[in-house]
Each structure stands twice: as structure tokens, then as C-alpha cells.
CSV table of C-alpha atoms in Angstrom, one decimal:
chain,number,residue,atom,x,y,z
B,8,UNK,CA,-10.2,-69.7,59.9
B,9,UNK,CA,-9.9,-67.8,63.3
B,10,UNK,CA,-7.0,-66.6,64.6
B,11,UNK,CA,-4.4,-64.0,63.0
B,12,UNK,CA,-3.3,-63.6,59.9
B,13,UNK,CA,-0.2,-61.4,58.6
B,14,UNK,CA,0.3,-60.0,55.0
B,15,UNK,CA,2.6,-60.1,53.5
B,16,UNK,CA,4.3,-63.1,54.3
B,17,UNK,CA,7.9,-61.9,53.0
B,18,UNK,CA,8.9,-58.1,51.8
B,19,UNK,CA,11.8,-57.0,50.3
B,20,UNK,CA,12.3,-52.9,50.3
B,21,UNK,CA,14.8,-50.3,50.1
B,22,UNK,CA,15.9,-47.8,52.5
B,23,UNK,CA,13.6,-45.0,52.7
B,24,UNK,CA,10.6,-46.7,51.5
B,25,UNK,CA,7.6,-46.4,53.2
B,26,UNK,CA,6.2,-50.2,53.9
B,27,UNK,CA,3.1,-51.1,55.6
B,28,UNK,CA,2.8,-54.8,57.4
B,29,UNK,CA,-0.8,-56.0,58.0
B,30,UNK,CA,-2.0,-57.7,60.7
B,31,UNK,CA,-5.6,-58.8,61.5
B,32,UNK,CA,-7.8,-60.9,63.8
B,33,UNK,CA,-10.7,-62.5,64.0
B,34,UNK,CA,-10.9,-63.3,68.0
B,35,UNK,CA,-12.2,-60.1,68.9
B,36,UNK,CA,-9.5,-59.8,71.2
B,37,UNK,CA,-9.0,-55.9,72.7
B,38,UNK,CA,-5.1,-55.6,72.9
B,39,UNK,CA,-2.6,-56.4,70.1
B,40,UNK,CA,0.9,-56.0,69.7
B,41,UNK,CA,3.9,-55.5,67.6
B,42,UNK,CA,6.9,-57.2,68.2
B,43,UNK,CA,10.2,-57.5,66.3
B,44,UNK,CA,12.9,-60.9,66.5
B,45,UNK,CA,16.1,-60.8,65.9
B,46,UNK,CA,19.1,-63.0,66.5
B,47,UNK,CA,20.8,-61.8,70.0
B,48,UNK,CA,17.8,-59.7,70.8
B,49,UNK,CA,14.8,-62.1,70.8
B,50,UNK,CA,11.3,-60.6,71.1
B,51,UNK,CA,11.2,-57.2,71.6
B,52,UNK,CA,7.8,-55.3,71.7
B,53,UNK,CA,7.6,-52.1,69.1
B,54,UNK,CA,3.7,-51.1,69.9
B,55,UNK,CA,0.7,-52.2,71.4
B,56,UNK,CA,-2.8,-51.3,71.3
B,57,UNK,CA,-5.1,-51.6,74.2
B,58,UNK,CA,-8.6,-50.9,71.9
B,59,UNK,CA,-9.4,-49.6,68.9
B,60,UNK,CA,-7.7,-45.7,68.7
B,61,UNK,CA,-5.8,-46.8,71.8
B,62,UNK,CA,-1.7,-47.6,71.3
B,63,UNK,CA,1.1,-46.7,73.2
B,64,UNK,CA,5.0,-47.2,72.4
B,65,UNK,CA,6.9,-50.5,73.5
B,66,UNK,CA,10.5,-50.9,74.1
B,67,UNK,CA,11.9,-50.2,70.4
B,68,UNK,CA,8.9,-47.8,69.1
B,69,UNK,CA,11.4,-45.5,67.2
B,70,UNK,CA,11.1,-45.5,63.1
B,71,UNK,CA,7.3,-47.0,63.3
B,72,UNK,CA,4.0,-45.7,63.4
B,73,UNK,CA,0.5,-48.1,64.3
B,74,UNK,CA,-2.7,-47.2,63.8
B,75,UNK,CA,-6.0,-49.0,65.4
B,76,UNK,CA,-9.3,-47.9,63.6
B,77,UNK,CA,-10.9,-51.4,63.6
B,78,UNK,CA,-10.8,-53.8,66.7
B,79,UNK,CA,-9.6,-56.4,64.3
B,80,UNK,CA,-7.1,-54.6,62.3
B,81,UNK,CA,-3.7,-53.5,63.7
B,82,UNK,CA,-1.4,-52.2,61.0
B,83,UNK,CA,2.5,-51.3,61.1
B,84,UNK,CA,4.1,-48.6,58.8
B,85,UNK,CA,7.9,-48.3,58.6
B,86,UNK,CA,7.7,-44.7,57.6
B,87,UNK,CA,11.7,-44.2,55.9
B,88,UNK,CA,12.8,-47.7,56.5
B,89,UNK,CA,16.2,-48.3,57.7
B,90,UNK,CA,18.6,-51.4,57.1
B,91,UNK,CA,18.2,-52.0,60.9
B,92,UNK,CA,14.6,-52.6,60.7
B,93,UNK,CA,15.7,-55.7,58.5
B,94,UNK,CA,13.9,-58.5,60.7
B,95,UNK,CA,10.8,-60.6,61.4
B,96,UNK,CA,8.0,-58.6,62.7
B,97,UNK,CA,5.2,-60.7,64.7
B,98,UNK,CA,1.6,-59.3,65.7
B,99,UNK,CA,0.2,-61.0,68.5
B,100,UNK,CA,-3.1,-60.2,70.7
B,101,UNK,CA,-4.3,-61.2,73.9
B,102,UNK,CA,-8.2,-61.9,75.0
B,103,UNK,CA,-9.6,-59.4,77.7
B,104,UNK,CA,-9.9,-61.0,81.3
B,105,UNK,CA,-7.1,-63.6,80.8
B,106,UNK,CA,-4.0,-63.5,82.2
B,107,UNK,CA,-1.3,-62.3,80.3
B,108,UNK,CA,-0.7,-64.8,77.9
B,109,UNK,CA,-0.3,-63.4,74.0
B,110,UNK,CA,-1.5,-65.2,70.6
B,111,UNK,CA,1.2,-65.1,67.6
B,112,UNK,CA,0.4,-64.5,64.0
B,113,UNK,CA,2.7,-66.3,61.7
B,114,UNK,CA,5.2,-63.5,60.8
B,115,UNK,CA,6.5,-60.8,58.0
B,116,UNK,CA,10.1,-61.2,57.1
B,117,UNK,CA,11.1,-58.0,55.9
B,118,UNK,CA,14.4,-57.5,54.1
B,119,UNK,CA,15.8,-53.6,53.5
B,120,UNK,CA,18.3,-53.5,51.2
S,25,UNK,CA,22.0,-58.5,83.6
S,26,UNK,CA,18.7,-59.5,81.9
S,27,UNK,CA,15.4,-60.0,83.4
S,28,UNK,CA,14.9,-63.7,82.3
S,29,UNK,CA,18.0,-65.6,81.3
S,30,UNK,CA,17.5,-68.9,78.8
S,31,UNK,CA,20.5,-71.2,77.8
S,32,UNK,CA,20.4,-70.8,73.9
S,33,UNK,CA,21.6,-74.6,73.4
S,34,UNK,CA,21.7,-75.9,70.5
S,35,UNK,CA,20.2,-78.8,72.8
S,36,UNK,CA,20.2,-81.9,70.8
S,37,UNK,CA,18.8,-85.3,71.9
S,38,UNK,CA,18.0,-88.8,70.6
S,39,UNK,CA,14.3,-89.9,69.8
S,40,UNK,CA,12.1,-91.2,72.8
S,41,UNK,CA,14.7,-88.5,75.8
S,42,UNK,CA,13.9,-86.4,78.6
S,43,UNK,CA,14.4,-83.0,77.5
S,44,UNK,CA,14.9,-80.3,80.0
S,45,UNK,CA,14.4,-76.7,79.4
S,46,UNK,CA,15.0,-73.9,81.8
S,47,UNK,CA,14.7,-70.3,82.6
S,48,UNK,CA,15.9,-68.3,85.5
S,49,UNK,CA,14.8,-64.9,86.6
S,50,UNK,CA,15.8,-61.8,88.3
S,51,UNK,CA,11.9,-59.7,88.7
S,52,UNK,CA,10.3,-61.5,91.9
S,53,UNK,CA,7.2,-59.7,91.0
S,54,UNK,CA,6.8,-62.0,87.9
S,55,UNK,CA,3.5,-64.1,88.8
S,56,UNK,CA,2.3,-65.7,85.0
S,57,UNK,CA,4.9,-68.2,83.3
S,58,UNK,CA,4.6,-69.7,79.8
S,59,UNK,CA,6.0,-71.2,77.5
S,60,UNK,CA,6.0,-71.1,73.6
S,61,UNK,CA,7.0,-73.4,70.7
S,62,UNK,CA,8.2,-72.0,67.6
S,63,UNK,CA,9.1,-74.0,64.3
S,64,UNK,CA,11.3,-72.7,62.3
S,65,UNK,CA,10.3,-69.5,60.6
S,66,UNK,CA,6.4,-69.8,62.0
S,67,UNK,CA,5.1,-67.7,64.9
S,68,UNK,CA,5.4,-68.2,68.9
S,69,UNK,CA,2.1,-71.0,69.5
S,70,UNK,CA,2.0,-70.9,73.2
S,71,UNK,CA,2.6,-74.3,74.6
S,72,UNK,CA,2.2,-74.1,78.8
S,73,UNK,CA,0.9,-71.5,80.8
S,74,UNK,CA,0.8,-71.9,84.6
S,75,UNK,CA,0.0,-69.0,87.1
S,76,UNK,CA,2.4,-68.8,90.2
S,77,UNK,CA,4.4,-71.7,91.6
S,78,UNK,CA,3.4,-75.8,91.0
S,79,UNK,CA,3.1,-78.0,88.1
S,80,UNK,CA,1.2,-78.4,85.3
S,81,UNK,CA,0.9,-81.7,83.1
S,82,UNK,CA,-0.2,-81.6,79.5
S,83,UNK,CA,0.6,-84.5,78.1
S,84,UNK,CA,4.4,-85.5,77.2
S,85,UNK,CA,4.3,-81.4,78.4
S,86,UNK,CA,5.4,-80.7,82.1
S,87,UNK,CA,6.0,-77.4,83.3
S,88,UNK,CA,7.1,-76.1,87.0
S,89,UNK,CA,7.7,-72.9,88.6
S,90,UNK,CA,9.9,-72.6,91.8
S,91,UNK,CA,9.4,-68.8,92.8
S,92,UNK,CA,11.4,-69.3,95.5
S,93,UNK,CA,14.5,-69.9,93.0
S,94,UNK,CA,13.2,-67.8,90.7
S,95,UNK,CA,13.7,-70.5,88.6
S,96,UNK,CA,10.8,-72.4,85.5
S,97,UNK,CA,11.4,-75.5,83.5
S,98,UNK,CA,9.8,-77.7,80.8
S,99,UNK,CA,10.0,-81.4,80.4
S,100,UNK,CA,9.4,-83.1,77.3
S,101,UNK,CA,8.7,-87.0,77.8
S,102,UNK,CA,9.5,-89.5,75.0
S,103,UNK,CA,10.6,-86.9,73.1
S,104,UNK,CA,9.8,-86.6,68.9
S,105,UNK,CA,11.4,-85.3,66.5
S,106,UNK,CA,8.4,-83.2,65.8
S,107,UNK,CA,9.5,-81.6,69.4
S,108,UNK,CA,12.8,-80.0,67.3
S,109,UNK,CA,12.2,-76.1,67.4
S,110,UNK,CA,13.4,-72.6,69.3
S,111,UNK,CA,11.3,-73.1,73.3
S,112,UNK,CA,10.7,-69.8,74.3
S,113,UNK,CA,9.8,-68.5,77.5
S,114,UNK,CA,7.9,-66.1,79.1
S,115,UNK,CA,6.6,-64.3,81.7
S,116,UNK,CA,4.5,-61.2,83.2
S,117,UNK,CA,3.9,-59.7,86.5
S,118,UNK,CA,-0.1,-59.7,85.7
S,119,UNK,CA,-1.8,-56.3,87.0
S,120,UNK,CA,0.0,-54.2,84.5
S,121,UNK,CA,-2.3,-52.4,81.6
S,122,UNK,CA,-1.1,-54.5,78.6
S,123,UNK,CA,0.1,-57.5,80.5
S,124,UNK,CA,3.8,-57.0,79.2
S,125,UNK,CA,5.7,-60.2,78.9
S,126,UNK,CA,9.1,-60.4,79.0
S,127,UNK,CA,10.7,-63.3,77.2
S,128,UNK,CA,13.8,-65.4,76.9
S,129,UNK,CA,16.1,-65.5,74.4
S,130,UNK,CA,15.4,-69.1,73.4
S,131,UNK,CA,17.1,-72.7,73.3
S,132,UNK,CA,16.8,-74.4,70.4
S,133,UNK,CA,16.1,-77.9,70.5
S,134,UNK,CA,16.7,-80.6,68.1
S,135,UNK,CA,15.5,-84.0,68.7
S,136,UNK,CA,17.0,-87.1,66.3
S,137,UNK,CA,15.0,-90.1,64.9
């Protein structure tokens, strides 16, 4: 089906692993984003990616890394993971010549223990 | 003082109520306004999106921007209980590179058969 699509669903980890969350879509559309929710905090963008090899830092980029080979693929790697990044982590994208209105996937909850 | 303030509820109504949701702002350079739906533990499924002040109608779905109060709302007509989630909403000043939203915090919303 169209739209986007999150692995995995649910990942448990411990502090200092590296963990990688997944996120791909098949709208074609050029900009993507990361965001983390969290009770108090709401959404908070990490990264976002304007086209493939394009991504610049959000509001709480600090502790992740994105890359953007593919159009369609927009991964997220925790690179020493940190209790604090215990949370739900959306990907969302946005089509090109629209306003600014974003598309959700459905979300990784990741626990670090 | 945030950007876009959201009265977290809980709201909780009977089967078949008017529900009012509403957001207030601070940024009057904020142009698009939406709102999302989010069931529990799912992703943010945008739900309205309307561009500058008015109304829009979609359905049991009615949202209005006043720009001159810096002030959005959502009605929910004969309300269901498969209305009960966290209303989120949203908005961007358009003409920015990514089209950065900036969110509320939420109000959760439970409607009873």
C-alpha cells in the first residue's frame, strides 16, 4: 500500500547501543522528517531532509545521525543511545508544491534500558 | 511562553455533543493551520487543513481561523465515540525551506457511548 511505513514497530535497547529506525515511502514525496513525542514536550522535530543527500538538523538533532541515499528511504541511527532518547519516534514527509502540511508514518516506540 | 498553546484536557463528552477544540498563538506570521487526529499509539493522520483565516467544512469536521485573535478551533458535530483520541494542532508560516510546523501539545478527547 502507499503511504509510509516504519520498522520496527517496537525496540527495546540498552544504553550505548547503536539502533537504526527505518522509515520509507512510496509517495515520492521530496522532504521527510524525523520527529520525536514525548509526554510534556509533544512533537519535536530531530532531522529533515529536503531530497535525497540533502538533511539539515531540527530542534533536538543532538545524539542522531540521518542519512538520505534514496528519495524513498529516510533512516535514523541513534549512534550510543541514551535513556533520554527513550520515546516514540515518527517519520513524516511532505509532497513538493503543497503547502506545508506533513504525512505521519505510524511510529517506532523505542525503549533504552 | 510557547508559540502555539493547546488546553491538554482530558475533554470528555457524551455520544451525539459539540466538541470544541482550540489553539491560540503568539507567531502572527503563521499563515497554514491544521489539524491532526491521533489514536492512541498510531501516527498524526491530518484531519483539516485551511490556509489563512475562514472556515472549512468537512463533514461532522469544522475548522476556523481568526488571525486577528490569533486564535484556531475545531468542531466536532454529533460526536462518536470513534472521535476519542489526542487533536493536535498545527501550524507553519509557509515560505520557509522545509515548511516547519510547529505544533500543540494536544487535548485529548474522549467521547462516551
Amino acid at each position: 500500500d502507499a503511504g509510509i511505513t516504519q520498522s520496527p514497530r517496537y525496540k527495546i535497547t540498552e544504553t550505548g547501543r547503536q539502533v537504526t529506525l527505518m522509515c520509507h515511502q512510496t509517495w515520492s514525496h521530496s522532504y521527510m522528517f524525523w520527529y520525536r513525542q514525548d509526554l510534556g514536550h509533544g512533537l519535536r522535530l530531530i532531522y529533515y531532509s529536503a531530497a535525497a543527500d540533502i538533511t539539515d538538523k531540527g530542534e533536538v538533532p543532538d545524539g542522531y545521525v540521518v542519512s538520505r541515499s534514496k528519495t524513498e528511504n529516510f533512516p535514523l541511527t541513534l549512534e550510543s543511545a541514551t535513556r533520554s532518547q527513550t520515546s516514540v519516534y515518527f517519520c513524516a514527509s511532505r509532497p513538493p508544491l503543497a503547502g506545508d502540511e506533513q504525512y505521519f508514518g505510524p511510529g517506532t516506540r523505542l525503549t533504552v534500558t | 511562553q510557547k508559540e502555539v498553546e493547546q488546553d491538554p484536557g482530558p475533554l470528555s463528552v457524551p455520544e451525539g455533543a459539540i466538541v470544541s477544540l482550540n489553539c491560540t498563538y503568539s507567531n502572527s506570521a503563521f499563515q497554514y493551520f491544521m489539524w491532526y487526529r491521533q489514536y492512541s499509539r498510531k501516527g498524526p493522520e491530518l484531519l483539516m487543513y485551511t490556509y489563512s483565516s475562514g472556515n472549512k467544512e468537512d463533514g461532522r469536521f469544522t475548522a476556523q481561523v481568526d488571525k486577528s485573535s490569533k486564535y484556531i478551533s475545531l468542531f466536532i458535530r454529533d460526536s462518536q465515540p470513534s472521535d476519542s483520541a489526542t487533536y493536535l494542532c498545527a501550524m507553519s508560516e509557509g515560505g520557509t525551506s522545509y515548511g516547519k510546523l510547529t505544533f500543540g501539545q494536544g487535548t485529548i478527547l474522549t467521547v462516551h457511548p
